[in-house]
Amino acid sequence: MALGQKDESYAAFQNQNNIKDKDNALDPKGDSSNNGDLESDNTKGRTVGDKTVGNRIAPVLPHLKGYDFGDDTSIAGSDILGKQIELEADSAIQYRTCSWQKTAALLFSEYICLAIMSFPWSYHILGLVPGLILTVLVAAVVLYTSLVLWRFCLIHPEVRDVCDIGQMLFWGKTWVWYATAVMFLLNNGFIQGLHVLVTAKYLNTITNHSQCTIVFSVIAAVISWFCSLPRTFSALSRLATVSAFFTFISVLLAAIFAGIEAHPAGYNPDPNFVDPVTGIQGGEPIVTATPVAGTTFVLGMSAFLNISYTFIGQITLPSFIAEMKNPRDFPKALWVVTIAEVIVFGCVGAVIYAFTGNQYMTSPAFGSLGNDVYKKISFSFMIPTLIFLGVLYASVSARFIFFRIFEGTRHKSNHTVLGWSVWGGILAGTWLVAFIIAEVIPFFSDLLSLMSSLFDSFFGFIFWGVAYIRMKRADGGVQWIREQSLMGCLELGLNVFIIMIGLFFLGAGTYTSVQSIIDSYAAGAVSSVFTCASNGV
């Protein structure tokens, strides 16, 4: 992989940029010997159509040079995207085949998922008005950072995943690649584990706990492994479309059922009644526009982080863009999905909360449906996404490992026994780890929140604030801050603020997650490992 080699081309690239900066400082009008022609300079910008998208911040990383894009003096100006498509033109398995519609299907399947059914819980903690405002604000920030990510991938089309981007952002340091890779694989593995756990929860619910929960978890892992086998995102996009459609039907039915049923689960007409087991107070559902008195910082942060983590999914975006036929079209998919997210998340969360109230709220909100038939029908439509979202993250992790094993060989892009055997073996390994994680860790949901706080702070915010600054520096030279317009200064301030948000997630989010684990132990709510007990809703 050449990751451990000293990348002398990176130092040469930086030296050439420094020389260019000095020339620009001496020739502020930019009318020196290159006559303003970006294509004449080693750090020239990639052009998409007739639009320059910016200058490279670094040369091609050593482990990506197997693509044979050209020598170190032409890597910035060569048509890397065209070379990629040309190199795999005669291959049996072609990766750069996703249209923007197929990419939109992948994004829909990632975001339109079971997590929607936790929005009513967040709204009952934060209050309906702050909850809806935060939904829109978080969506806007994630949309903006995703567009920054997209622009980075246009300028550096050879990158295949967020680990390559991490290394490039932090000055080509090898240890950054490895650190990012560990976070990347752990994050994806825990999401896979979550879907093993939730699929077992569904099977327990629909069968009234007819089998040991471990058996259901094994069934979930095996089915998920089989569905993970397609090698390209283009092939997976068909499953993604089905997953997103059925999830939409599921949450729509849940909202309708919450509105037409007489009362939510656990309802008692006596407002003075307090359930001795659950502590739920009786009376008509109480809906509040603002947080109720006594809401703790930990509880409020948990609700806010719950909304944020549902939107944060940039960790997969470089992998999706790396398999698009025309990466310029990515914003079309991104805008369509973001608008749909805000509408679906906000409407479903608000409607279910309005009919369930503070007292009877559960997460996921399927558990708040008082009619058992309604609960099972709406939850059943969630089956495709319970399987597919874990499949999507397994595929992202598997191709990360697979490409580094078989880069430059025929096994990567052709149907060979060895290639398919290793691909299936890698996937089996990821699902085995996911099964163990789901069964061994007794405070899984809290640990998932902890991992999200540690990793999403980088993958959701910090990386893209740094990316913006690095790209502006590459475009503007040493004087770029002084030459900023008012709009430029405001955007720079926004990206510094985004980095600060990431640091806030890293600090406050980690504290909240750790405190929640402590509280769970104190309340006796931590289950045992490899338990057969039902976890149904």
XYZ file of C-alpha atoms in Angstrom:
537
model
C 0.000 0.000 0.000
C 3.055 2.224 0.343
C 1.476 3.925 3.322
C 4.614 3.636 5.355
C 6.880 5.148 2.716
C 8.098 8.686 2.985
C 6.162 10.661 0.390
C 8.812 12.929 -1.067
C 6.393 14.132 -3.735
C 4.303 15.771 -0.997
C 7.249 17.893 0.096
C 8.025 18.742 -3.529
C 4.416 19.717 -4.096
C 4.489 22.024 -1.066
C 7.769 23.601 -2.174
C 6.348 24.312 -5.629
C 3.271 25.880 -4.070
C 5.466 28.072 -1.860
C 7.380 29.252 -4.930
C 4.095 30.042 -6.669
C 2.899 31.969 -3.588
C 6.040 34.075 -3.629
C 5.582 34.765 -7.336
C 1.989 35.765 -6.753
C 3.037 38.082 -3.929
C 5.523 39.798 -6.270
C 3.026 39.828 -9.143
C -0.301 40.678 -7.485
C -2.032 41.268 -10.838
C -1.336 37.667 -11.832
C 0.005 38.663 -15.297
C 3.411 36.945 -15.145
C 4.701 34.370 -17.627
C 1.789 31.967 -17.259
C -0.637 34.698 -18.399
C -3.192 33.507 -15.894
C -3.337 30.031 -17.493
C -4.047 27.591 -14.673
C -3.168 24.695 -16.956
C 0.453 25.862 -17.160
C 1.230 25.397 -13.481
C 1.872 22.253 -11.450
C -0.774 23.346 -8.965
C -3.286 24.183 -11.668
C -6.943 23.754 -10.896
C -9.054 20.905 -12.172
C -11.798 22.117 -14.455
C -15.236 20.625 -14.619
C -16.789 21.659 -17.915
C -15.746 25.300 -18.145
C -15.800 25.916 -14.440
C -12.641 25.835 -12.382
C -13.340 24.117 -9.065
C -10.020 24.875 -7.414
C -6.391 23.896 -6.906
C -5.153 20.662 -5.357
C -4.027 20.896 -1.751
C -1.639 17.928 -2.121
C -0.313 15.446 -4.689
C -1.831 12.011 -5.221
C -1.180 9.922 -2.118
C 1.438 7.137 -2.492
C -1.036 4.280 -2.068
C -3.274 5.713 -4.806
C -0.558 5.951 -7.472
C -1.333 2.442 -8.703
C -3.904 4.120 -10.935
C -1.038 5.425 -13.105
C -2.432 8.934 -13.380
C 0.824 10.388 -14.569
C 4.096 11.601 -13.088
C 4.385 13.938 -10.141
C 4.708 16.991 -12.386
C 1.357 16.461 -14.079
C -0.904 14.915 -11.455
C -2.769 18.165 -10.813
C -3.613 18.765 -14.457
C -4.286 15.210 -15.698
C -7.869 14.130 -16.181
C -7.909 11.680 -13.286
C -11.613 10.977 -13.549
C -11.310 10.217 -17.248
C -8.336 7.944 -16.595
C -10.306 6.013 -13.957
C -13.202 5.390 -16.346
C -10.808 4.491 -19.158
C -8.826 2.021 -17.030
C -11.915 0.024 -16.048
C -13.672 0.221 -19.429
C -12.826 -3.416 -20.301
C -13.339 -4.786 -16.777
C -16.163 -7.150 -15.882
C -16.832 -5.195 -12.668
C -16.950 -1.443 -13.261
C -17.155 0.846 -10.245
C -17.649 4.310 -11.782
C -21.203 3.494 -12.898
C -23.531 5.316 -10.485
C -25.847 7.985 -11.849
C -27.008 10.777 -9.550
C -30.380 9.024 -9.261
C -28.717 5.827 -8.003
C -26.607 7.880 -5.605
C -29.791 9.573 -4.364
C -31.244 6.107 -3.699
C -28.182 5.231 -1.610
C -28.523 8.491 0.335
C -32.250 7.968 0.877
C -31.597 4.488 2.252
C -28.943 5.862 4.599
C -30.975 8.753 5.994
C -34.612 7.635 5.673
C -34.223 4.929 8.286
C -35.371 3.670 11.678
C -33.767 6.692 13.375
C -36.729 8.769 12.183
C -38.790 7.047 14.864
C -36.592 8.536 17.575
C -37.426 12.126 16.558
C -40.703 12.153 18.554
C -38.662 11.258 21.646
C -36.225 14.121 20.948
C -39.110 16.563 20.476
C -40.685 15.557 23.783
C -37.393 16.334 25.554
C -36.519 19.560 23.725
C -40.063 20.821 23.177
C -41.713 20.884 19.754
C -40.526 24.329 18.638
C -36.812 23.987 19.549
C -36.882 20.437 18.174
C -38.161 21.530 14.768
C -35.759 24.492 14.629
C -32.791 22.252 15.433
C -33.924 19.781 12.767
C -33.731 22.493 10.093
C -30.453 23.978 11.394
C -28.634 20.644 11.640
C -29.851 19.702 8.153
C -28.518 23.004 6.777
C -25.076 22.562 8.375
C -24.779 18.971 7.129
C -25.862 20.070 3.632
C -23.207 22.788 3.582
C -20.387 20.541 4.847
C -21.418 17.851 2.351
C -21.054 20.374 -0.473
C -17.576 21.271 0.802
C -16.762 17.549 0.816
C -18.085 17.221 -2.744
C -15.911 20.078 -3.979
C -12.876 18.453 -2.345
C -13.642 15.205 -4.176
C -13.973 17.067 -7.501
C -10.532 18.581 -7.052
C -9.048 15.249 -5.888
C -11.079 12.610 -7.773
C -8.638 9.817 -6.950
C -9.718 9.676 -3.272
C -11.825 6.609 -2.489
C -12.931 7.142 1.093
C -12.802 9.470 4.079
C -9.452 7.966 5.191
C -7.722 9.249 2.046
C -9.249 12.669 2.644
C -8.115 12.685 6.276
C -4.514 12.021 5.267
C -4.585 14.741 2.610
C -6.145 17.313 4.950
C -3.497 16.831 7.609
C -0.439 17.255 5.411
C -0.050 13.708 4.134
C 0.772 12.193 7.517
C 0.613 8.396 7.422
C -0.503 8.130 11.043
C -3.574 10.249 10.213
C -4.614 7.680 7.594
C -4.333 4.864 10.131
C -6.128 6.832 12.863
C -8.937 7.726 10.461
C -9.122 4.106 9.283
C -9.598 2.864 12.862
C -12.404 5.376 13.473
C -13.917 4.582 10.070
C -14.060 0.813 10.645
C -15.223 1.098 14.255
C -17.986 3.525 13.321
C -19.239 1.259 10.537
C -18.918 -1.870 12.675
C -21.020 -0.384 15.456
C -23.717 0.682 12.989
C -23.759 -2.886 11.648
C -24.065 -4.143 15.225
C -26.958 -1.763 15.837
C -28.847 -3.252 12.909
C -28.231 -6.809 14.093
C -29.682 -5.759 17.438
C -32.671 -3.891 15.985
C -33.516 -6.714 13.561
C -33.567 -9.105 16.527
C -35.800 -6.588 18.313
C -38.222 -6.645 15.373
C -38.276 -10.459 15.218
C -38.946 -10.591 18.959
C -41.794 -8.106 18.564
C -43.495 -9.742 15.597
C -43.219 -13.330 16.937
C -43.927 -12.502 20.588
C -40.453 -13.789 21.502
C -40.796 -17.228 19.925
C -37.029 -17.828 19.941
C -33.998 -16.906 21.991
C -32.809 -13.389 21.060
C -29.357 -14.767 20.165
C -30.983 -16.949 17.479
C -32.688 -13.895 15.997
C -29.365 -12.031 16.013
C -27.666 -14.877 14.129
C -30.489 -14.878 11.559
C -30.087 -11.100 11.129
C -26.313 -11.369 10.618
C -26.576 -14.192 8.048
C -29.273 -12.435 5.986
C -27.297 -9.197 6.114
C -24.125 -10.951 4.919
C -25.935 -12.398 1.913
C -27.441 -9.020 0.969
C -23.974 -7.400 1.236
C -22.452 -9.507 -1.545
C -22.987 -7.149 -4.555
C -19.640 -5.529 -5.341
C -20.721 -2.099 -6.640
C -22.890 0.689 -5.277
C -24.718 0.740 -8.600
C -25.969 -2.796 -7.893
C -26.791 -1.952 -4.265
C -28.825 1.078 -5.350
C -31.692 -1.220 -6.377
C -31.942 -2.570 -2.841
C -31.541 0.977 -1.549
C -34.606 2.138 -3.481
C -36.720 -0.655 -1.995
C -35.383 0.095 1.490
C -36.158 3.823 1.330
C -39.655 3.243 -0.103
C -40.679 0.745 2.573
C -39.236 2.938 5.333
C -41.320 5.863 4.130
C -44.434 3.660 4.193
C -43.508 2.447 7.684
C -43.154 5.889 9.269
C -46.198 7.204 7.396
C -48.316 4.346 8.773
C -46.934 4.920 12.270
C -47.938 8.598 12.120
C -51.407 7.732 10.778
C -51.957 5.017 13.382
C -50.857 7.370 16.179
C -53.528 9.795 15.018
C -56.447 7.390 14.539
C -56.053 5.120 17.572
C -57.997 6.027 20.707
C -55.039 6.241 23.085
C -51.264 5.609 23.120
C -49.748 2.595 24.881
C -49.826 2.839 28.683
C -52.672 5.386 28.681
C -54.621 5.947 31.904
C -57.370 8.605 32.050
C -56.585 9.530 35.683
C -54.089 12.438 35.701
C -53.085 11.548 39.262
C -52.207 7.957 38.373
C -48.525 6.964 38.397
C -47.547 3.539 37.073
C -45.599 1.800 39.864
C -43.359 -0.043 37.374
C -42.624 2.522 34.659
C -43.329 5.739 36.581
C -45.537 6.978 33.724
C -48.072 9.568 34.818
C -51.677 9.235 33.613
C -53.977 11.751 31.994
C -54.345 13.052 28.470
C -51.137 13.335 26.405
C -49.215 16.491 27.308
C -47.495 18.316 24.422
C -45.138 21.214 25.161
C -43.665 23.820 22.817
C -40.553 24.236 24.985
C -38.583 21.929 27.311
C -40.417 21.018 30.506
C -39.062 22.356 33.778
C -36.365 20.150 35.260
C -34.960 18.865 31.943
C -31.289 18.102 32.631
C -28.328 19.033 30.460
C -27.555 15.358 29.848
C -31.115 14.630 28.721
C -31.283 17.724 26.511
C -27.916 16.970 24.937
C -28.962 13.365 24.318
C -32.046 14.584 22.429
C -30.015 17.105 20.418
C -27.316 14.555 19.600
C -30.000 12.091 18.564
C -31.248 14.560 15.922
C -27.708 15.402 14.831
C -26.472 11.824 14.464
C -29.427 10.997 12.213
C -28.337 13.697 9.754
C -24.573 13.173 10.003
C -23.579 10.657 7.349
C -20.660 12.275 5.544
C -18.448 9.284 6.368
C -19.920 7.378 3.396
C -20.150 10.247 0.898
C -16.564 10.056 -0.489
C -17.124 6.344 -1.169
C -20.368 7.133 -3.034
C -18.819 9.980 -5.048
C -15.869 7.723 -5.968
C -18.282 5.448 -7.872
C -20.282 8.131 -9.706
C -20.016 8.373 -13.485
C -20.318 12.140 -13.236
C -19.464 13.465 -9.747
C -20.611 16.953 -10.813
C -24.186 15.707 -10.410
C -23.803 14.823 -6.730
C -25.457 18.053 -5.456
C -28.679 17.055 -7.253
C -28.887 13.899 -5.140
C -27.857 15.787 -2.009
C -30.470 18.541 -2.335
C -33.308 16.119 -3.100
C -32.485 13.956 -0.079
C -31.961 16.891 2.309
C -35.309 18.485 1.459
C -37.048 15.123 1.870
C -35.273 14.572 5.198
C -36.430 17.841 6.712
C -40.036 17.297 5.608
C -40.275 13.638 6.662
C -38.320 13.957 9.923
C -40.170 17.081 11.008
C -43.681 15.962 10.038
C -43.433 12.407 11.370
C -41.742 13.513 14.584
C -44.261 16.298 15.235
C -47.381 14.266 14.407
C -46.447 11.258 16.531
C -45.388 13.491 19.420
C -48.630 15.469 19.206
C -50.752 12.330 19.649
C -48.469 10.559 22.133
C -47.388 13.348 24.477
C -44.611 13.492 27.020
C -45.908 10.748 29.316
C -46.297 7.887 26.853
C -43.326 8.464 24.562
C -40.913 5.616 23.733
C -37.937 5.318 21.401
C -38.402 4.053 18.761
C -41.930 5.457 18.705
C -43.439 2.180 17.480
C -43.589 1.215 21.160
C -45.946 4.129 21.830
C -48.681 2.685 19.613
C -51.381 1.258 21.858
C -52.874 -1.056 19.252
C -50.638 -4.127 18.938
C -51.745 -4.778 15.351
C -50.899 -1.203 14.347
C -47.486 -1.569 15.957
C -46.659 -4.801 14.124
C -47.935 -3.602 10.746
C -45.991 -0.327 10.771
C -42.847 -1.916 12.237
C -42.961 -4.697 9.598
C -42.568 -2.230 6.744
C -39.234 -1.272 8.336
C -37.716 -4.711 7.592
C -35.807 -3.700 4.406
C -34.029 -0.787 6.088
C -33.270 -2.844 9.218
C -31.257 -5.090 6.913
C -30.071 -2.720 4.207
C -28.549 0.124 6.196
C -26.196 -2.291 7.923
C -25.505 -3.818 4.489
C -24.546 -0.397 3.128
C -22.015 0.258 5.889
C -20.661 -3.304 5.587
C -20.105 -2.731 1.864
C -18.293 0.557 2.516
C -15.974 -1.144 5.049
C -15.410 -4.221 2.873
C -14.437 -2.255 -0.238
C -12.067 -0.157 1.923
C -10.181 -3.363 2.851
C -10.683 -5.164 -0.467
C -9.301 -2.332 -2.604
C -6.150 -2.155 -0.504
C -5.565 -5.888 -0.886
C -6.201 -6.126 -4.630
C -5.338 -2.669 -5.982
C -3.634 -3.071 -9.350
C -4.640 -6.726 -9.782
C -7.282 -8.381 -11.978
C -9.127 -9.616 -8.875
C -10.394 -6.120 -8.116
C -12.393 -5.623 -11.313
C -13.008 -9.131 -12.628
C -14.923 -12.215 -11.562
C -12.242 -14.450 -10.060
C -12.572 -17.196 -7.460
C -9.976 -15.535 -5.250
C -11.570 -12.093 -5.579
C -15.065 -13.266 -4.698
C -13.792 -15.525 -1.903
C -11.899 -12.693 -0.245
C -14.820 -10.282 -0.743
C -17.233 -12.725 0.907
C -14.722 -13.474 3.647
C -14.210 -9.787 4.479
C -17.977 -9.266 4.669
C -18.366 -12.348 6.860
C -15.710 -10.947 9.183
C -17.463 -7.591 9.501
C -20.806 -9.253 10.299
C -19.219 -11.621 12.818
C -17.715 -8.616 14.611
C -21.071 -6.806 14.416
C -22.869 -9.808 15.960
C -20.352 -10.016 18.813
C -20.582 -6.275 19.461
C -24.386 -6.419 19.583
C -24.395 -9.353 22.024
C -21.401 -8.641 24.251
C -21.785 -4.942 25.065
C -24.578 -4.598 27.663
C -24.978 -0.822 27.218
C -24.912 -0.874 23.442
C -27.067 2.163 22.646
C -25.111 4.373 25.052
C -21.813 3.093 23.680
C -23.036 3.818 20.149
C -23.722 7.395 21.254
C -20.226 7.566 22.722
C -18.620 6.331 19.497
C -20.723 8.806 17.499
C -19.552 11.666 19.719
C -15.931 10.662 19.235
C -16.101 10.008 15.478
C -18.907 12.166 14.068
C -17.255 15.236 15.546
C -14.491 14.693 12.963
C -16.421 13.106 10.080
C -19.396 15.450 10.423
C -17.753 18.794 11.187
C -14.015 19.184 11.856
C -12.773 17.547 8.636
C -14.904 19.776 6.403
C -14.105 23.032 8.186
C -10.416 22.200 7.744
C -11.052 21.154 4.123
C -12.602 24.526 3.319
C -9.642 26.409 4.831
C -7.075 24.189 3.069
C -8.805 24.625 -0.304
C -9.085 28.408 0.110
C -5.383 28.517 1.003
C -4.529 26.497 -2.131
C -6.632 28.813 -4.313
C -5.579 32.134 -2.813
C -1.945 31.686 -1.803
C -0.281 33.276 1.219
C -2.376 36.448 0.974
C -5.755 34.692 0.826
C -7.018 35.897 4.227
C -6.127 39.534 3.555
C -7.791 39.436 0.153
C -11.116 38.047 1.375
C -14.313 39.918 0.538
C -16.970 40.446 3.202
C -18.742 37.327 1.945
C -15.469 35.417 2.040
C -14.812 36.510 5.624
C -18.297 35.433 6.660
C -17.835 32.008 5.062
C -14.451 31.626 6.727
C -16.092 32.475 10.052
C -18.793 29.896 9.358
C -16.213 27.176 8.799
C -14.309 28.099 11.942
C -17.658 27.856 13.753
C -18.233 24.420 12.178
C -14.882 23.267 13.560
C -15.948 24.576 16.974
C -19.241 22.656 16.692
C -17.204 19.520 16.083
C -15.111 20.202 19.172
C -18.326 20.785 21.138
C -19.645 17.408 19.977
C -16.355 15.828 20.946
C -16.440 17.331 24.446
C -20.078 17.716 25.481
C -21.232 14.712 23.459
C -18.639 12.426 25.008
C -19.501 13.674 28.511
C -23.216 13.139 27.900
C -22.690 9.606 26.586
C -20.434 8.586 29.472
C -22.864 10.045 32.005
C -25.729 8.171 30.342
C -23.799 4.898 30.718
C -23.242 5.668 34.411
C -26.942 6.496 34.871
C -27.978 3.266 33.127
C -25.865 1.212 35.506
C -27.232 3.129 38.502
C -30.827 2.503 37.339
C -30.169 -1.200 36.771
C -31.102 -0.837 33.086
C -28.001 -2.626 31.753
C -28.720 -6.086 30.350
C -26.451 -9.124 30.488
C -24.298 -10.416 27.623
C -25.528 -13.068 25.157
C -28.969 -12.992 26.740
C -32.016 -14.872 25.455
C -34.364 -12.341 27.054
C -36.756 -10.527 24.738
C -35.815 -7.027 23.572
C -39.053 -6.482 21.631
C -40.964 -3.206 21.729
